[in-house]
XYZ file of C-alpha atoms in Angstrom:
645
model
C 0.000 0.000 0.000
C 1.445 3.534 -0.927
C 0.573 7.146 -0.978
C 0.290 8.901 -4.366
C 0.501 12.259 -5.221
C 1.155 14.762 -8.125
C 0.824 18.112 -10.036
C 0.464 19.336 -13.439
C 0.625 23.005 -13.999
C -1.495 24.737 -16.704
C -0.128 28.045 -18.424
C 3.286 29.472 -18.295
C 5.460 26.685 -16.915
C 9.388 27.406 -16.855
C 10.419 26.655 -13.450
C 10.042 23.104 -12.969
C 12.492 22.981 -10.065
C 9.106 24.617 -7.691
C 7.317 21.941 -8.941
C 9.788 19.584 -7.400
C 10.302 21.445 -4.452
C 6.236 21.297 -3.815
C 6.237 17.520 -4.677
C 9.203 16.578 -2.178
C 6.788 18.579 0.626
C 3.291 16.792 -0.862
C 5.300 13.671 -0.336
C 7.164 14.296 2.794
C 3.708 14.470 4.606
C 1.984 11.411 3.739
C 5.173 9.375 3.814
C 3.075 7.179 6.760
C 1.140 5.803 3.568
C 4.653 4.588 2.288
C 7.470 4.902 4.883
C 9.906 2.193 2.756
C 10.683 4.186 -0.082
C 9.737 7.520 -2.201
C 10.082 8.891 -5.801
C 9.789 11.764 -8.176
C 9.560 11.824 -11.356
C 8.988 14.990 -14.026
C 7.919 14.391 -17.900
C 10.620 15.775 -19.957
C 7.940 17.598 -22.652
C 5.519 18.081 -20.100
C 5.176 19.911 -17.039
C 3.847 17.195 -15.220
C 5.170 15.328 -11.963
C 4.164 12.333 -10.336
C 5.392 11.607 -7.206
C 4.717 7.923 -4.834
C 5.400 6.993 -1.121
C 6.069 3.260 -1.212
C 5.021 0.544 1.524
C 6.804 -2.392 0.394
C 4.102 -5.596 0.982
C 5.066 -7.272 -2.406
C 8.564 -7.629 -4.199
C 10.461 -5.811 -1.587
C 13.278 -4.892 -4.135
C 14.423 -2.085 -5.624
C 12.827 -3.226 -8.693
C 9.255 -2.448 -7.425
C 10.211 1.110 -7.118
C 7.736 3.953 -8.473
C 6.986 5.730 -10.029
C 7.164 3.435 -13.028
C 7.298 3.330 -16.653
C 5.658 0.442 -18.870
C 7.785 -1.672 -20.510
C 7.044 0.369 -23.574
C 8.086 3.218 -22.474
C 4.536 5.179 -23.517
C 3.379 4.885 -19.644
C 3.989 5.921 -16.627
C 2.484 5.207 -13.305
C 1.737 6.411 -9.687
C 0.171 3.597 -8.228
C -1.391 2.965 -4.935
C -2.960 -0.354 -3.732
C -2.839 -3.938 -4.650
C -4.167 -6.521 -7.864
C -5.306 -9.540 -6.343
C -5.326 -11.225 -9.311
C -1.744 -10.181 -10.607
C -0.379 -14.057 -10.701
C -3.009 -14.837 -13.023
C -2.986 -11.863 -15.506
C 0.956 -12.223 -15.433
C 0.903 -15.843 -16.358
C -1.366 -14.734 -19.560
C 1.154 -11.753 -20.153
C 4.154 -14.145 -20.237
C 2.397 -16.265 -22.398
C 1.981 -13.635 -24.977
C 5.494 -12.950 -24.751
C 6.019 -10.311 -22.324
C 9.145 -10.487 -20.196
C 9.184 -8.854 -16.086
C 11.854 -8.392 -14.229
C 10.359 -7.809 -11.221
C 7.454 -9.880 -9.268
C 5.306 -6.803 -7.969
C 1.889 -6.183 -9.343
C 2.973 -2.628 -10.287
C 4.544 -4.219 -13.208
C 1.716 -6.355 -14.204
C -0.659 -3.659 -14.474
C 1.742 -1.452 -16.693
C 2.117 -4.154 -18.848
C -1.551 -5.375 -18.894
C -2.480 -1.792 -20.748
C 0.598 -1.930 -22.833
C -0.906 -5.305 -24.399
C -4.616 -4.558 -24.036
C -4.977 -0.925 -23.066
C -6.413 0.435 -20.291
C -9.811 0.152 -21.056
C -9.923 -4.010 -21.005
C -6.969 -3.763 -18.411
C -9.700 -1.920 -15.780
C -12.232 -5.060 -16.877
C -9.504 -7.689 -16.071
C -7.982 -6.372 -12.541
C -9.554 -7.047 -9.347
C -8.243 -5.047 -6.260
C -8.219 -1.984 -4.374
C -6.261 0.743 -6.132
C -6.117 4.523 -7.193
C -3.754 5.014 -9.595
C -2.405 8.015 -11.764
C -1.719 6.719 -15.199
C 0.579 9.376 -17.907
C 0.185 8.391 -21.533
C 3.174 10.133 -22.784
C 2.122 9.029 -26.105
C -1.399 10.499 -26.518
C -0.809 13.179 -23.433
C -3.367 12.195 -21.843
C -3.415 11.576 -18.110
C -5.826 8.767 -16.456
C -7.060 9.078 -12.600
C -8.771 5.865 -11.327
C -10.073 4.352 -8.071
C -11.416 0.878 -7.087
C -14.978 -0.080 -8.259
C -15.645 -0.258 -3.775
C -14.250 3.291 -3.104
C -11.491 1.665 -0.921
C -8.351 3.711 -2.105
C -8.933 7.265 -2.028
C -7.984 9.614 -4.289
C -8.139 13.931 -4.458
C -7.849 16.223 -7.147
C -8.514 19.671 -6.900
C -6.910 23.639 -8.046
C -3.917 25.131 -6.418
C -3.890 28.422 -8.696
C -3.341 27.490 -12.010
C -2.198 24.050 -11.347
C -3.990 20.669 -11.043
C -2.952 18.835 -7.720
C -3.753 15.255 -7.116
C -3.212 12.549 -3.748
C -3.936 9.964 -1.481
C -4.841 12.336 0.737
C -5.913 16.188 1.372
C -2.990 17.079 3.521
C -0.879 16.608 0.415
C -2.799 18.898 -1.798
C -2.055 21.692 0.874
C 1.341 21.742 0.903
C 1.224 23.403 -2.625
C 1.708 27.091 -2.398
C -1.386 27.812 -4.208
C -3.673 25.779 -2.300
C -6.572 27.401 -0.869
C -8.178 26.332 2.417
C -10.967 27.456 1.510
C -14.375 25.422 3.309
C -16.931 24.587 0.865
C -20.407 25.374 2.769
C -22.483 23.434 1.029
C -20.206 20.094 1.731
C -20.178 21.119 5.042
C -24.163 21.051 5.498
C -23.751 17.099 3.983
C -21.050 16.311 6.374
C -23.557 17.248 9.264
C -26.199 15.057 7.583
C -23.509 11.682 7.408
C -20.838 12.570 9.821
C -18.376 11.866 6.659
C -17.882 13.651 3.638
C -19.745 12.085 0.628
C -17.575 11.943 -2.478
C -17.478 13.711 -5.611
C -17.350 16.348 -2.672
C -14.683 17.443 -0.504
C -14.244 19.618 2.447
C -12.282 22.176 0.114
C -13.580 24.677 -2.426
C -12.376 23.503 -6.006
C -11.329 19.941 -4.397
C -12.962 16.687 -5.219
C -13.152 12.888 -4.592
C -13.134 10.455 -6.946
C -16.255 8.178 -7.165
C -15.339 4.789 -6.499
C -15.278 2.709 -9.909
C -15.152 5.749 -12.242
C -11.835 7.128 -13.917
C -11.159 10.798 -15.132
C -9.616 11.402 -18.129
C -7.752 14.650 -18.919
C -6.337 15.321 -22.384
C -3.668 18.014 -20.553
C -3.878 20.437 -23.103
C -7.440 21.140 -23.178
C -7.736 21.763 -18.898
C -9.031 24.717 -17.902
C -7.752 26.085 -14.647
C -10.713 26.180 -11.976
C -12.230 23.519 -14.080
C -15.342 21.264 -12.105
C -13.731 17.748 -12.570
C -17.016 15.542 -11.635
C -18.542 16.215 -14.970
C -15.351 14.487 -16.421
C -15.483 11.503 -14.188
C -17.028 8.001 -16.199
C -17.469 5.035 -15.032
C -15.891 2.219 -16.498
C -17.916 -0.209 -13.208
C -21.212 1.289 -12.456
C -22.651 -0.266 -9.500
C -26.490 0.764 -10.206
C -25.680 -1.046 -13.513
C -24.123 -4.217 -11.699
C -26.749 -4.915 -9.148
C -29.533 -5.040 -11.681
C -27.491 -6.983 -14.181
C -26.965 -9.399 -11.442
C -30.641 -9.470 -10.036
C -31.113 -10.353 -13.581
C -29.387 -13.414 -13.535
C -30.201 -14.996 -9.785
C -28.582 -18.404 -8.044
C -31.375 -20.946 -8.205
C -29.737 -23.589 -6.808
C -30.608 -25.451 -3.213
C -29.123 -24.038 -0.123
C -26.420 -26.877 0.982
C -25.406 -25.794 -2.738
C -25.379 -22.135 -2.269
C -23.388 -22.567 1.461
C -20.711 -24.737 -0.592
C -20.563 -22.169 -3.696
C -20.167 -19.110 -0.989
C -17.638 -20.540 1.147
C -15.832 -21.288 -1.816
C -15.991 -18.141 -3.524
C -14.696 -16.481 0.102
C -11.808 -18.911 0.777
C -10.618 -18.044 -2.920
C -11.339 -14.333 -2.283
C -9.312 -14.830 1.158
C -6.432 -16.693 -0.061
C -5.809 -13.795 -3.044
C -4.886 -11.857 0.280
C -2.887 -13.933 1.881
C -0.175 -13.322 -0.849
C 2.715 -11.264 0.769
C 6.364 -10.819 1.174
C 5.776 -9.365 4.881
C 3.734 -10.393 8.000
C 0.224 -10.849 7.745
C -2.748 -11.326 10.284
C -5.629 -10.257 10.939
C -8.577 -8.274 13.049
C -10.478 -9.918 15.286
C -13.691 -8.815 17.019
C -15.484 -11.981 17.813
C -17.986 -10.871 15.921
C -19.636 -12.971 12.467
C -17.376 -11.216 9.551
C -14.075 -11.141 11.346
C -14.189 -14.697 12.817
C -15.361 -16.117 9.335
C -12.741 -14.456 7.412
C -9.402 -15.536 10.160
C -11.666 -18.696 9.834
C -10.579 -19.491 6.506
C -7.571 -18.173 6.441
C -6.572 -20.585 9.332
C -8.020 -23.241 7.092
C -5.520 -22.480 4.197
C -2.878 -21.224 6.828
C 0.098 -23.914 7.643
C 1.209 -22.076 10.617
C -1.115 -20.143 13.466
C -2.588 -16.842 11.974
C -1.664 -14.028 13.829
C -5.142 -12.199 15.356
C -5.555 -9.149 16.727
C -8.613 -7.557 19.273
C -8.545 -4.838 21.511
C -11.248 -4.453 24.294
C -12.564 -1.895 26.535
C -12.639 -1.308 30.596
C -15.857 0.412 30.170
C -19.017 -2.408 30.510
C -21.237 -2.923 27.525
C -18.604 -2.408 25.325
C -16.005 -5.029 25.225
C -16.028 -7.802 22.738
C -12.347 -8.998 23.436
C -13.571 -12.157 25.377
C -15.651 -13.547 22.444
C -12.298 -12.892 20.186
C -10.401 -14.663 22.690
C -12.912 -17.744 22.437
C -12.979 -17.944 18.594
C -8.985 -17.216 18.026
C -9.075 -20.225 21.182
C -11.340 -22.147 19.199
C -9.671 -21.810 15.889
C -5.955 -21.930 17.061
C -4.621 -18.757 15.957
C -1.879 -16.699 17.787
C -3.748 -14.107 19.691
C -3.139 -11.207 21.012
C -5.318 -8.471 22.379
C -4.898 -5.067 24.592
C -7.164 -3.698 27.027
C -8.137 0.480 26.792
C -8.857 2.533 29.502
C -10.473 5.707 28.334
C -6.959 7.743 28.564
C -5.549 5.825 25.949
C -8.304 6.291 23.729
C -8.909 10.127 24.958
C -5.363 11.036 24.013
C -6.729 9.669 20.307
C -8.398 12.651 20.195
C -5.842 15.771 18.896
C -5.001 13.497 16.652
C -7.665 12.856 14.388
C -8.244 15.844 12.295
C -4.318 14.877 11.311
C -5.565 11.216 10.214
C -8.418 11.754 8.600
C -7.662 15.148 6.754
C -11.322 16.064 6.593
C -14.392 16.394 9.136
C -15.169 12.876 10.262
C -17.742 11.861 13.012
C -18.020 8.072 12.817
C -17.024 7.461 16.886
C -15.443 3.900 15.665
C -12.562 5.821 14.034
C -10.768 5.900 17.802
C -10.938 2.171 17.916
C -10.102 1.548 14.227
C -7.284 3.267 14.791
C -5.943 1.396 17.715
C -6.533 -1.662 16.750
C -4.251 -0.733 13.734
C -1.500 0.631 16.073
C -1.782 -2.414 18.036
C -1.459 -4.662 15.116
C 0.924 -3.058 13.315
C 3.208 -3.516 15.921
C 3.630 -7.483 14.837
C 2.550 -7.448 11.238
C 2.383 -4.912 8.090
C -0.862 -6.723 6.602
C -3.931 -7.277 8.150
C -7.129 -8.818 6.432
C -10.404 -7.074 8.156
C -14.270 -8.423 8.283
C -15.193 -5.232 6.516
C -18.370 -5.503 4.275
C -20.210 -8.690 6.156
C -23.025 -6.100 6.926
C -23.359 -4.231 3.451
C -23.107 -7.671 1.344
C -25.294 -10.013 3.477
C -27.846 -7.707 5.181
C -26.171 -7.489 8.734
C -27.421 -4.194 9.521
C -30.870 -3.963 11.620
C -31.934 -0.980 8.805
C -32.006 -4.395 6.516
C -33.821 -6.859 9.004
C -35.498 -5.594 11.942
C -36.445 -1.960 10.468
C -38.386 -3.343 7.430
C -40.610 -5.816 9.568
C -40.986 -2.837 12.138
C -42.770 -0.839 9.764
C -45.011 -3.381 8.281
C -46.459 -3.287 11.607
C -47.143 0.197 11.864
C -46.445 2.280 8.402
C -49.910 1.071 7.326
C -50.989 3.601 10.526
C -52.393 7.176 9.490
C -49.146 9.321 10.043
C -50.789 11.744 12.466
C -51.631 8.815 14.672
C -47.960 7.945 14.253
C -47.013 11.162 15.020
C -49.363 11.465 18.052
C -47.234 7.953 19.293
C -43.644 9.288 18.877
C -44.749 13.061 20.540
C -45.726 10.578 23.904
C -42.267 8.761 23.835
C -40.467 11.335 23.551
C -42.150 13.341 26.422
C -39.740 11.452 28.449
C -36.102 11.449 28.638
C -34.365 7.973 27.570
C -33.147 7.732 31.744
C -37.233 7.752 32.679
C -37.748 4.875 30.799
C -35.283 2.745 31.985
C -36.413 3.444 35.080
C -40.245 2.750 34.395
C -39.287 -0.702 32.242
C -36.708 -2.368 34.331
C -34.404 -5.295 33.159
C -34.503 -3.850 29.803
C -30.757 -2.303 29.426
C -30.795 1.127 27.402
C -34.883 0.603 26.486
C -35.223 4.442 26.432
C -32.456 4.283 23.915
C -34.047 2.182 21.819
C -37.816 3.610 22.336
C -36.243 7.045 20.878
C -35.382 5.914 18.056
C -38.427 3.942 17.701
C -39.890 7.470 17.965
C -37.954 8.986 15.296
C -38.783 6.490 12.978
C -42.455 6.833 13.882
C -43.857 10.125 11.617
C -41.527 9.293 8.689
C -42.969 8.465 5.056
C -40.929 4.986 3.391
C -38.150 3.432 2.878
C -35.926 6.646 1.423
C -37.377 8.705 4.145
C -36.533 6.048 6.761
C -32.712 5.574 5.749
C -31.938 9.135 5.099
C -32.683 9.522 8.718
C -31.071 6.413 10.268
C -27.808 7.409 8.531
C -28.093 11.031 9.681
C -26.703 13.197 12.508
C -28.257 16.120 12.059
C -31.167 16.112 10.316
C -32.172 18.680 8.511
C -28.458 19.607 8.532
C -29.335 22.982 7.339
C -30.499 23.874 10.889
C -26.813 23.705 12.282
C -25.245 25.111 8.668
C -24.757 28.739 7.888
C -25.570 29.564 4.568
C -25.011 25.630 3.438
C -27.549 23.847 1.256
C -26.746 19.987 0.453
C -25.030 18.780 -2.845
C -27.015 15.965 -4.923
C -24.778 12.961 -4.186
C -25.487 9.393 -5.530
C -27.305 8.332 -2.729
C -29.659 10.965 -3.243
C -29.513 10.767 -7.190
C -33.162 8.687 -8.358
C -30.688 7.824 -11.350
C -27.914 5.485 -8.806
C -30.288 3.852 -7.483
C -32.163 0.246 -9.195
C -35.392 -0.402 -10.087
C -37.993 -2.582 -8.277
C -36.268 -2.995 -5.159
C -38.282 -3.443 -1.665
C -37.791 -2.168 1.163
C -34.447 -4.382 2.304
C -33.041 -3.775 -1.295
C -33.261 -0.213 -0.992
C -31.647 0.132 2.422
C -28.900 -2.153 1.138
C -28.741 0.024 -1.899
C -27.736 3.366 -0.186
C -25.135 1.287 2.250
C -23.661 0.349 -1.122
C -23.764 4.065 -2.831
C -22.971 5.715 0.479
C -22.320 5.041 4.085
C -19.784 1.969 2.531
C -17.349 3.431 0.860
C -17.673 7.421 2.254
C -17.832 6.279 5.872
C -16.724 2.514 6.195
C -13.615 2.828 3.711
C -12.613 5.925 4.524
C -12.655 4.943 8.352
C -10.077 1.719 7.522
C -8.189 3.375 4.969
C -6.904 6.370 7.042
C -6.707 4.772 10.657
C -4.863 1.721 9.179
C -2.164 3.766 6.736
C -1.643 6.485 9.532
C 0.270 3.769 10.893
C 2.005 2.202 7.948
C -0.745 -1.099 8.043
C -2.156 -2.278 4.769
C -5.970 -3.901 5.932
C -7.302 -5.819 3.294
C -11.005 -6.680 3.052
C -12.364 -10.539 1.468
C -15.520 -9.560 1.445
C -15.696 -6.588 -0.367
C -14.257 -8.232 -3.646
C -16.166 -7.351 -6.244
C -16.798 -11.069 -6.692
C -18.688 -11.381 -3.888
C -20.528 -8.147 -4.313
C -21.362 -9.844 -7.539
C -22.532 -12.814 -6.047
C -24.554 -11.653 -3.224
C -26.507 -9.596 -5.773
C -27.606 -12.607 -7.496
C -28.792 -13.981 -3.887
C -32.702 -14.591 -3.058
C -32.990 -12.218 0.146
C -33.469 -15.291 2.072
C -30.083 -16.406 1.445
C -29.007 -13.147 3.465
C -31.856 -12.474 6.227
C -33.916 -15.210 8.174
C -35.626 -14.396 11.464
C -35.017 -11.177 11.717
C -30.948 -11.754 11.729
C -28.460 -10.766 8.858
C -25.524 -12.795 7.166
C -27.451 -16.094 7.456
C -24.998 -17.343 4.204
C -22.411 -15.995 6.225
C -23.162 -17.466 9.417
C -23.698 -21.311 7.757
C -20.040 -21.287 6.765
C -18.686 -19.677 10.050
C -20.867 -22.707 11.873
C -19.015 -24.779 9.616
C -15.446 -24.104 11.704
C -16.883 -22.155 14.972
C -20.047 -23.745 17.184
C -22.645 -21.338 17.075
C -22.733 -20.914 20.876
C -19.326 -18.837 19.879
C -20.836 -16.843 17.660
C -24.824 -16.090 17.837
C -25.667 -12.944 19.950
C -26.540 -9.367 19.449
C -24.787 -7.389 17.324
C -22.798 -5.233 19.229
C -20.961 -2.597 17.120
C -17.447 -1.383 16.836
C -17.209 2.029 19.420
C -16.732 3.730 22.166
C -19.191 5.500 24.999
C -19.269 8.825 23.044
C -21.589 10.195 24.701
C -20.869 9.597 28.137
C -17.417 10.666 27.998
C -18.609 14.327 26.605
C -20.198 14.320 29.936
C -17.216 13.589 31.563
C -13.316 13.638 30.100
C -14.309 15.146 27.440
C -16.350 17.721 28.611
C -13.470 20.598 28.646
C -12.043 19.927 25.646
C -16.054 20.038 24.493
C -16.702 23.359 26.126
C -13.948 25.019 24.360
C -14.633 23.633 20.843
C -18.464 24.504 21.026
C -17.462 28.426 22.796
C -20.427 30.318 21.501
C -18.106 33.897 20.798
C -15.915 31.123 18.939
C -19.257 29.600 17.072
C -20.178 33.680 16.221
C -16.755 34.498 15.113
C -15.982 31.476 12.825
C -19.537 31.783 11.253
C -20.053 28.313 9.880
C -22.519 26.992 12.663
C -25.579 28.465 14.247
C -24.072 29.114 17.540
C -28.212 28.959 19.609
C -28.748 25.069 17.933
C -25.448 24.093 18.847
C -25.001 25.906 22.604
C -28.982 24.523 23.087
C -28.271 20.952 22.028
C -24.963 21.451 24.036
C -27.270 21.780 27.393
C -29.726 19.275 26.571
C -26.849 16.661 26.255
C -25.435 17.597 29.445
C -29.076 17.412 30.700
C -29.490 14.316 29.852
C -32.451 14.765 27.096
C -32.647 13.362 23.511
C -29.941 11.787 22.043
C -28.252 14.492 20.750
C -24.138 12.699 21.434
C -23.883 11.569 17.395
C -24.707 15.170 16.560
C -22.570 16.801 19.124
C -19.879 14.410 17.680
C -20.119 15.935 14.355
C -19.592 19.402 15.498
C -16.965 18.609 17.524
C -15.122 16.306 14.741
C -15.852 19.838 12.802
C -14.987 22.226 14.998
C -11.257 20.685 15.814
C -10.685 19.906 11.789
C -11.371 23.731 11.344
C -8.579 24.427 14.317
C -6.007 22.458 12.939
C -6.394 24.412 9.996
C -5.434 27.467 11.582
């Protein structure tokens, strides 16, 4: 896994040697993505330089290092990531007489679109990547991420130059850059808690959309130029689920379990290929334990797991990693938190993640990757479980829920969530005892309660602040795909469609971008079986009933876990991946709260409204609503905008 990064100016271009001078500094600061090596390199005709930050996971020679030109000589590549199915495409390469002298996939892709170009070369590899490809031929210059969003890539305006990287702290270093906040992205971080791509934080910045390339004949840019007009898609996910609903798996289920755990042992061996030490997370939880599952099936020596837990009750998980990595065999290890350790996570975030982020996990992601990373330099993760295989109660328990009452006339439904919420979440613990955190759930029973359907429903389970225009100065929110009628299929139901916008949205935006920056802040490449576009594929084709039974998620999944784990291990309550938020901002965190959310501070900086977020401030504190996720968001906010300063 690397960091990429580069800059082509438009206009009047004689001094190349600034251009070097602001690549060494976009390099120098995400040299965490790629701490084993580093390289510049200028076109000779062109005033373009690419630039790389190397983490060396495969071929650990010299001859892996980037960037790198095509054995042609017509290419040249910044490339970030890894091809899963390199060994295979290099065979077929060799066979048509192409000669490497390296084993890295770097080299394999080059010479993939020297023999078939790159539009049947993008068809062919399957991996996580973002890659900067220079046709000096043609002079043309190709940006490209991963059909799952899990490789980031930025390009934006720094004056009259085009700046592109792995991430935004890159793009700053150029001494054009302006930090300039982009209101309207702003209002849908508040919505999400992440930053939804095409957008960025940034005026004149954008993200790549996950499976779509940009292609930029150099001559013809136009400084300030919008860039998501010229992003295509060369894998369109609206386009692959219906092609694959189209074609469904008929077959009987002892068929289907067989075909699955086949498909996820193959997608789990492709990333067990590595020239360093590998292992794995470990939560105990369904994804996790089925992926180090099958790895220790395929694994001749005991795979190295990893699980941290928590001294706070309620939140731990570590003992039900220690069972299954007992269970399974696999060397273990695991590290306890107190909240100091993850409190002093804190200053550091904005630094990680580069732009606002308010998903609470990120503190535990990010540990867990510090505490791997101190044994291995790959780890394979149980990301996607929930987003393939309906894990998520949106997909089970929220559908059946409103087939009970979404037949109700909405002002009787109304009239119900007004009389829940006229008491605090505390009250009704107190008035339903043995039921832990019933007010909790009651709340949000009540928020769901006055709500139209299905788009209605997950727009607001996904939000923080809803509408986020009542915290937002001057902010209105950007049309996004999940909110684009055109991304999303036809003739889904109600599961479908909450599956849908994981897909479009909270995956790769909030998920992806959580793994990819805690795990490379510390030099760790994670690597994810169950987002391979294979299985994505696959579960598409799926009758829903392969996915949910009995109101629980992942049933495909959990048939091949019981396969090598007894159930008793395994079946419980999904418990998810975070940290008491909102108790510590009534405690520990409450100073470094208070200052963030200073109301002459709020007035001054003029983004917020300074009454909704001093008045949600006191209610928290007060105990009423559940306001922590959006007090999270501001915060998350309001310390990105400091280290700014």
């Amino acid at each position: 896994m690397c960091g990429i990064f580069g800059i082509y100016k438009t206009g009047v271009h004689q001094d190349r040697q600034t251009d070097i001078t602001s690549g060494q500094a976009m390099g120098s600061v995400i040299v965490h993505r790629g701490p084993d090596d580093k390289g510049l390199w200028q076109d000779p005709d062109t005033p373009l330089l690419l630039g790389h930050c190397r983490l060396s996971i495969i071929d650990l020679s010299a001859e892996g290092h980037q960037p790198m030109a095509a054995p042609s000589g017509r290419y040249m590549i910044a490339y970030n990531g890894e091809i899963y199915n390199f060994p295979e495409l290099r065979k077929t390469l060799e066979d048509a007489g192409t000669q490497f002298r390296s084993r890295s996939d770097t080299e394999v892709l080059l010479a993939a679109v020297d023999h078939w170009g790159l539009n049947q070369t993008l068809q062919k590899i399957n991996g996580m990547f973002a890659f900067a490809l220079w046709d000096r031929k043609d002079r043309v210059l190709h940006l490209v991420r991963d059909r799952m969003g899990k490789k980031p890539l930025y390009i934006g305006w720094a004056g009259r130059s085009l700046v592109f990287a792995s991430e935004l702290k890159a793009l700053r270093q150029h001494p054009d850059f302006k930090k300039t906040v982009n209101r309207n992205t702003l209002t849908a971080f508040m919505r999400y808690g992440c930053v939804p791509a095409p957008h960025c934080i940034y005026e004149n910045v954008w993200q790549l959309l996950p499976g779509y390339r940009l292609t930029l004949a150099m001559e013809t840019v136009v400084p300030g130029q919008d860039m998501v007009p010229l992003m295509e898609p060369y894998w369109h996910m609206p386009r692959i689920i219906e092609e694959a609903r189209q074609n469904p798996i008929r077959t009987d289920e002892q068929t289907q379990i067989n075909q699955f755990e086949s498909l996820l042992e193959q997608c789990t061996r492709d990333r067990m290929i590595s020239d360093v030490p590998l292992g794995a997370f470990l939560s105990g939880g369904i994804d996790s334990s089925a992926i180090v599952a099958l790895m220790q099936k395929q694994s001749t020596r005991p795979v190295k797991t990893f699980a941290i837990g928590f001294e706070e009750q309620g939140f731990d998980e570590a003992s039900h990693a220690r069972a299954i990595a007992q269970h399974l065999g696999t060397d273990h290890h695991e590290h306890y938190l107190g909240a100091r350790e993850a409190l002093d996570v804190i200053p550091r975030l904005p630094d990680i993640y580069d732009e606002p982020f308010a998903d609470a996990s990120q503190i535990p992601s990010y540990l867990v990757s510090r505490f791997a990373r101190q044994h291995v330099s790959v780890a394979l993760t149980g990301d996607g479980g929930d987003e393939m295989l309906g894990g998520y109660l949106r997909h089970s328990v929220v559908p059946d829920f409103w087939k009970r009452v979404g037949w109700l006339p909405r002002p009787l439904r109304q009239t119900m969530a007004a009389a829940i919420k006229a008491r605090p979440p505390q009250k009704w613990d107190t008035l339903i005892p043995g039921q832990p955190q019933i007010g909790e759930r009651l709340y949000k029973i009540a928020e769901l309660l006055p709500l139209k359907g299905a788009e209605e429903i997950y727009t607001h389970l996904v939000s923080q602040w809803s509408p986020p225009e009542t915290v937002v100065r001057d902010g209105k929110e950007p049309l996004i795909p999940l909110t684009d009628p055109a991304w999303h299929p036809r003739h889904l139901g109600f599961t479908g469609r909450m599956m849908v916008g994981d897909a479009l949205s909270y995956l790769p935006n909030d998920i992806l971008t959580k793994v990819d920056r805690a795990s490379m802040a510390v030099s760790l490449e994670a690597r994810a079986p169950l987002l391979d576009r294979r299985v994505f594929e696959h579960c598409w084709r799926l009758p829903q009933n392969m996915k949910i039974r009995d109101g629980k998620g992942k049933w495909l999944l959990r048939e091949v876990l019981a396969r090598h784990v007894p159930r008793e291990l395994f079946e419980r309550p999904k418990q998810g991946f975070t940290i008491p938020v909102a108790e510590w901002l009534r405690g520990d965190l409450r100073p470094w709260a208070e200052n963030l959310l200073d109301e002459k501070r709020l007035v001054e900086e003029g983004y917020l409204r300074p009454l909704v977020v001093r008045q949600t401030w006191r209610d928290h504190l007060d105990g009423k609503g559940r306001n922590g996720h959006k007090l999270w968001a501001v915060l998350m906010f309001q310390a990105w905008l400091d280290s700014q300063k």
